[in-house]
C-alpha atoms as one frame of an Amber mdcrd trajectory, in Angstrom:
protein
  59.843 -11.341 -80.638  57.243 -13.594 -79.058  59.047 -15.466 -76.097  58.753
 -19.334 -76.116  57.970 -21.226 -73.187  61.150 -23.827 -72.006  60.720 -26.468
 -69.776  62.744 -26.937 -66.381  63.671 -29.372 -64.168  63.375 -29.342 -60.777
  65.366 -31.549 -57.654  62.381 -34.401 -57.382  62.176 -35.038 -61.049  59.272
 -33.048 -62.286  58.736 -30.316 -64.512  57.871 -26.950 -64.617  57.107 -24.162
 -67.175  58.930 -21.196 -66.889  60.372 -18.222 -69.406  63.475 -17.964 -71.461
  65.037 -15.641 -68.406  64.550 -19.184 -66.378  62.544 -17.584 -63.814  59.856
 -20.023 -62.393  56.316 -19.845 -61.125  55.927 -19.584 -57.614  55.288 -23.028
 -55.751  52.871 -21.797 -53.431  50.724 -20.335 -56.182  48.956 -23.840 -56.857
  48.184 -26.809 -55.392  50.455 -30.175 -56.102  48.755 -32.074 -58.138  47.303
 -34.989 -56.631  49.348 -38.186 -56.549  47.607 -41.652 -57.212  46.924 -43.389
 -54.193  47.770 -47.277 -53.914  44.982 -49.156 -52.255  44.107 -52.637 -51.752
  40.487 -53.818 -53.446  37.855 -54.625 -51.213  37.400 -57.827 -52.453  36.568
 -60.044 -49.715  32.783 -60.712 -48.934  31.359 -61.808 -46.045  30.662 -65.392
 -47.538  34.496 -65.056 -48.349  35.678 -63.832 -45.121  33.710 -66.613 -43.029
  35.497 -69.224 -45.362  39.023 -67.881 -44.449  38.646 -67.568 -40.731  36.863
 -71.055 -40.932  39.281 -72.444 -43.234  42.589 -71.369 -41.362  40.774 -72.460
 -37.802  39.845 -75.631 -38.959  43.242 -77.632 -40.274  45.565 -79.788 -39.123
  45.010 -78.128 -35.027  42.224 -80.155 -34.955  43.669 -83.425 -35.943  46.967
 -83.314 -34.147  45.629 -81.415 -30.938  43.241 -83.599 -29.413  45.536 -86.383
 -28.097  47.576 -84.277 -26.513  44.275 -82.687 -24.800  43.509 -85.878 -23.446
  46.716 -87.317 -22.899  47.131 -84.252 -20.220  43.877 -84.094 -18.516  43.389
 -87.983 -17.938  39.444 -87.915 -18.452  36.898 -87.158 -21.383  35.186 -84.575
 -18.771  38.163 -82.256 -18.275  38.825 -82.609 -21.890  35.831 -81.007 -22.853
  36.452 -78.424 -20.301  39.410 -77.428 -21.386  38.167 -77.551 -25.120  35.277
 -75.081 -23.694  37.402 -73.042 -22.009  39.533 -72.468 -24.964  36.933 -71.841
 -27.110  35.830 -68.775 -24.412  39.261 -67.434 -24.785  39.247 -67.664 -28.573
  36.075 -65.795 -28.211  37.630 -62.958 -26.296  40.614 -63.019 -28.454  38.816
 -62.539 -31.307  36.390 -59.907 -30.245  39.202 -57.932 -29.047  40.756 -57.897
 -32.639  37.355 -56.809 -34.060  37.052 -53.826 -31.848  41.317 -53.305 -33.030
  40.258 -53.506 -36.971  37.737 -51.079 -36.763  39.692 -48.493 -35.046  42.727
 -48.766 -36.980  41.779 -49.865 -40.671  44.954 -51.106 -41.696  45.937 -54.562
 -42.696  49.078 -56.053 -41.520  47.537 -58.019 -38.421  50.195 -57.787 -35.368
  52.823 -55.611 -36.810  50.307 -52.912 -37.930  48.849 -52.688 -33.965  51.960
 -52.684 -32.423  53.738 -50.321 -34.714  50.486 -47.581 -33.946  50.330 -48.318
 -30.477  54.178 -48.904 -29.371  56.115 -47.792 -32.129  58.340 -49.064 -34.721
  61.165 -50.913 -32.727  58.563 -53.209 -31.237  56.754 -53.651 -34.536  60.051
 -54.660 -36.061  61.276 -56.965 -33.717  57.577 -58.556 -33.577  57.557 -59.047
 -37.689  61.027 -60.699 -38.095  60.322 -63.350 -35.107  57.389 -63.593 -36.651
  58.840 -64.176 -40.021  61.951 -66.372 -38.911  60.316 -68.582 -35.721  56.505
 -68.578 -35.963  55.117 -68.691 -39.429  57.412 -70.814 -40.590  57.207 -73.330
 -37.493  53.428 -73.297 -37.693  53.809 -73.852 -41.756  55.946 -76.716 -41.121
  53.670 -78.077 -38.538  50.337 -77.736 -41.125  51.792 -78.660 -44.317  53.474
 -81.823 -42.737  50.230 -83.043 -41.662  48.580 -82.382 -45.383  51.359 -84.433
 -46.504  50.431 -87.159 -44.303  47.156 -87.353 -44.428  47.052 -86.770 -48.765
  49.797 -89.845 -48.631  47.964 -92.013 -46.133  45.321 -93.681 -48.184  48.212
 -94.864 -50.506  50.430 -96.381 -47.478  47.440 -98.723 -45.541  49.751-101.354
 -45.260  53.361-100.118 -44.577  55.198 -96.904 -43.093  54.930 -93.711 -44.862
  58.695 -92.604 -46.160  59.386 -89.404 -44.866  60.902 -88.336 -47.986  57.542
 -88.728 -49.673  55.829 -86.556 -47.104  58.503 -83.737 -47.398  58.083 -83.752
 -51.181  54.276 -83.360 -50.820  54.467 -80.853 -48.439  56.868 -78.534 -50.340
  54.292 -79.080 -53.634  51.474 -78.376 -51.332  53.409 -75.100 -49.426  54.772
 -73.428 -53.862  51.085 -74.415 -54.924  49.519 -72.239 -52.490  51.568 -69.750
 -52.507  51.306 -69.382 -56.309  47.495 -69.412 -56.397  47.720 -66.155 -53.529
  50.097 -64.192 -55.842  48.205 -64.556 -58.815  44.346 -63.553 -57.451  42.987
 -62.652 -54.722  39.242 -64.110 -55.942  40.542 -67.377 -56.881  42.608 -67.733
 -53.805  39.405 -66.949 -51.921  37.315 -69.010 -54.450  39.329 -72.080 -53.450
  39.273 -71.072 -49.777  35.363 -71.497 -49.803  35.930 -74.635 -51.502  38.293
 -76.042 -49.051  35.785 -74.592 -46.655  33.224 -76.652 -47.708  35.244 -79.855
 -47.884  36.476 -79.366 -44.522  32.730 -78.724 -43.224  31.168 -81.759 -45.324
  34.097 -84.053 -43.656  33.118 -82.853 -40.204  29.412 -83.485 -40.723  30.442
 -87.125 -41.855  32.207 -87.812 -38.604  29.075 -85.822 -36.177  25.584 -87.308
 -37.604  27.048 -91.024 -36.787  28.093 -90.139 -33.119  24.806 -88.229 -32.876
  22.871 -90.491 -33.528  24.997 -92.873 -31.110  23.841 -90.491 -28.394  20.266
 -90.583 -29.086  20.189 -94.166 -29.159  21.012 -93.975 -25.821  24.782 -95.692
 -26.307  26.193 -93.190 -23.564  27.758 -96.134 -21.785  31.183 -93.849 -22.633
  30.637 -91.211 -20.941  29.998 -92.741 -17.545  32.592 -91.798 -14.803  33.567
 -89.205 -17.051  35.843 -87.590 -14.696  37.545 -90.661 -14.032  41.047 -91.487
 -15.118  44.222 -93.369 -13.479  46.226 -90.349 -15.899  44.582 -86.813 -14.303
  47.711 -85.182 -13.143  46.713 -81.208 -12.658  50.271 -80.983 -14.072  48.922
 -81.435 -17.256  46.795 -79.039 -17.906  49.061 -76.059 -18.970  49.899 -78.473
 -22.075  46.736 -79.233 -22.355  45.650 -75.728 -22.489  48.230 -75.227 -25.200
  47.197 -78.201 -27.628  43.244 -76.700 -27.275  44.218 -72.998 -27.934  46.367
 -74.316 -30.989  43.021 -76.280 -32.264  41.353 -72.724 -32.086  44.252 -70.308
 -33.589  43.653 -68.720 -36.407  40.806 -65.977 -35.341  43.017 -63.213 -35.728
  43.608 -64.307 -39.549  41.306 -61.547 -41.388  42.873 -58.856 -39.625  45.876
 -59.178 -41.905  43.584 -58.334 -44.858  41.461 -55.395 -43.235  42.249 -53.082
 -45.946  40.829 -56.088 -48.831  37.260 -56.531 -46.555  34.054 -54.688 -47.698
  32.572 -52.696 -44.856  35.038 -53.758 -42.556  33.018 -51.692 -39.804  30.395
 -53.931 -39.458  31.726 -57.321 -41.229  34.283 -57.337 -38.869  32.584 -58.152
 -36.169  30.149 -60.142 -37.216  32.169 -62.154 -39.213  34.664 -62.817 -35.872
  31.896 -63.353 -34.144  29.944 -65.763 -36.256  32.984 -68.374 -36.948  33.669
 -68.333 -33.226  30.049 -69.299 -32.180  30.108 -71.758 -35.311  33.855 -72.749
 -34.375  32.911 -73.707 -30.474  29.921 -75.299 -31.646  31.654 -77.978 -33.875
  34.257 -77.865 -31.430  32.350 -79.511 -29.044  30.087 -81.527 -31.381  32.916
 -83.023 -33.456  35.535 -83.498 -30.236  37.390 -86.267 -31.274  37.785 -87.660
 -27.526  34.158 -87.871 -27.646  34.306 -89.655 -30.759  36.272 -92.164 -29.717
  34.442 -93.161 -26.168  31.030 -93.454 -28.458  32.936 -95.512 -31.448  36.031
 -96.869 -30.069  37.942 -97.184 -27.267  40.820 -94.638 -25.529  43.643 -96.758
 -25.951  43.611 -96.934 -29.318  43.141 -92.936 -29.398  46.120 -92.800 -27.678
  48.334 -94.902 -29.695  47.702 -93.011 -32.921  49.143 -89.824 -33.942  46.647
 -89.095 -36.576  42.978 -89.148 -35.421  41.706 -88.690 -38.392  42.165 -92.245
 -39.062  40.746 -93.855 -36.371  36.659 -93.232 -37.641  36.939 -96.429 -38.662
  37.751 -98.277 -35.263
């Protein structure tokens, strides 16, 4: 009587062949076969990579930030200081996270370096303030401003209602949170377009005041150090509105896992937007703006400087 083979069960849910007398093979006598291993695509370029640290640096920081730079320092020459200054520390910052993403390839950002390096109490605590206090502050802070300025345009003449801006805000926050579930190539495709928008604006706003300066209309920037509002009190705030304009370095450590060649484009890519970052920084620094187009009054009436090209 030829014996047939039955199949068992064992405790984590797979099966085994053994004999009618229910005797199975030994465990050790193979290998386990070899379990599929989730990974994250390496989708992100270094064209795509530039556009997200660009494109999270440059937002609504640099629009809502420099007022309160120069509202605290009380002259257009320790203004640009601190904006320099800031930029250095950026720099540091971000070269710092470049040397951390190479050594541990993970993604995750903050929580994945503190959970290696301290543990997982830390790294839990650090994620949930994270996720209840900071992301959502900073969200509020950006999409508000998006509201604002998509609404502006349409409200010249009166007050904004603050219902309105809420209500574009909360489209703006579902929209892009629906395009980053569904793809990450189209959510990076629109990133580089955004990118380029953002850039193209920026350019619009620097050739004019360029060109200011090599006519020789520097008539601004005489006495630059002067103000009747320096108070070295200021400058901690100050320092806090710059390093605001500049956050968002540490952005494409969150995705390390999704970056081709993250040993090299790490670095390079950190390293690049910073340089670029600073540069524009100080090219495009609205306080400068305004001494070679407007006046500082007016700069520091408005809440929006954005808006004030046109003065």
């Amino acid at each position: 009587m030829v014996r047939k083979p039955v199949v068992s069960t064992i405790s984590n849910g797979g099966y085994l062949q053994g004999n009618v007398n229910g005797r199975l093979p030994s465990l050790g006598s193979k290998e386990p076969p070899e379990q599929e291993k989730v990974v994250l695509k390496k989708k992100i370029t270094l064209l795509r990579g530039i556009s997200i640290i660009i494109g999270t640096i440059i937002g609504a920081g640099i629009f809502i930030s420099p007022k309160g730079v120069l509202q605290n320092t009380g002259s257009v020459g320790m203004s640009l200081i601190i904006w320099t200054v800031c930029g250095v520390l950026s720099l540091f910052g971000a070269l710092s996270y470049a040397e951390l993403g190479t050594s541990i390839k993970k993604s995750g950002g903050h929580y994945t370096y503190i959970l290696e390096v301290f543990g997982p109490l830390p790294a839990f605590v650090r994620v949930w303030v994270e996720l209840l206090i900071i992301r959502p502050a900073a969200t509020a802070v950006i999409s508000l401003a998006f509201g604002r300025y998509i609404l502006e345009p349409f409200f010249i003449q009166c007050e904004i209602p603050e219902l309105a801006i809420k209500l574009i805000t909360a489209v703006g926050i579902t929209v892009v949170m629906v395009l980053n579930s569904m793809s990450v190539s189209w959510s990076a495709r629109i990133q580089i377009f955004l990118t380029f928008c953002k850039l193209t604006a920026i350019v619009i706003i620097i050739v004019p005041g360029v060109m200011q300066l090599i006519k020789g209309q520097t008539q601004h920037f005489k006495d630059a150090f002067s103000g009747r509002d320096a108070n070295i009190m200021g400058l901690p705030l100050a320092f806090y509105y710059g390093m605001y304009a500049y956050a968002g370095w540490f952005y494409l450590n969150f995705l390390t896992e999704e970056v081709e060649n993250p040993e090299k484009s790490l670095c390079l890519l950190l390293m690049f937007t910073e340089f670029f970052i600073c540069g524009q920084w100080r090219t495009n620094h609205p306080p400068c703006n305004m001494y070679i187009h407007g006046h500082r009054h007016h700069w520091l009436r408005a809440d929006k400087c954005g808006l004030l090209y046109d003065h």
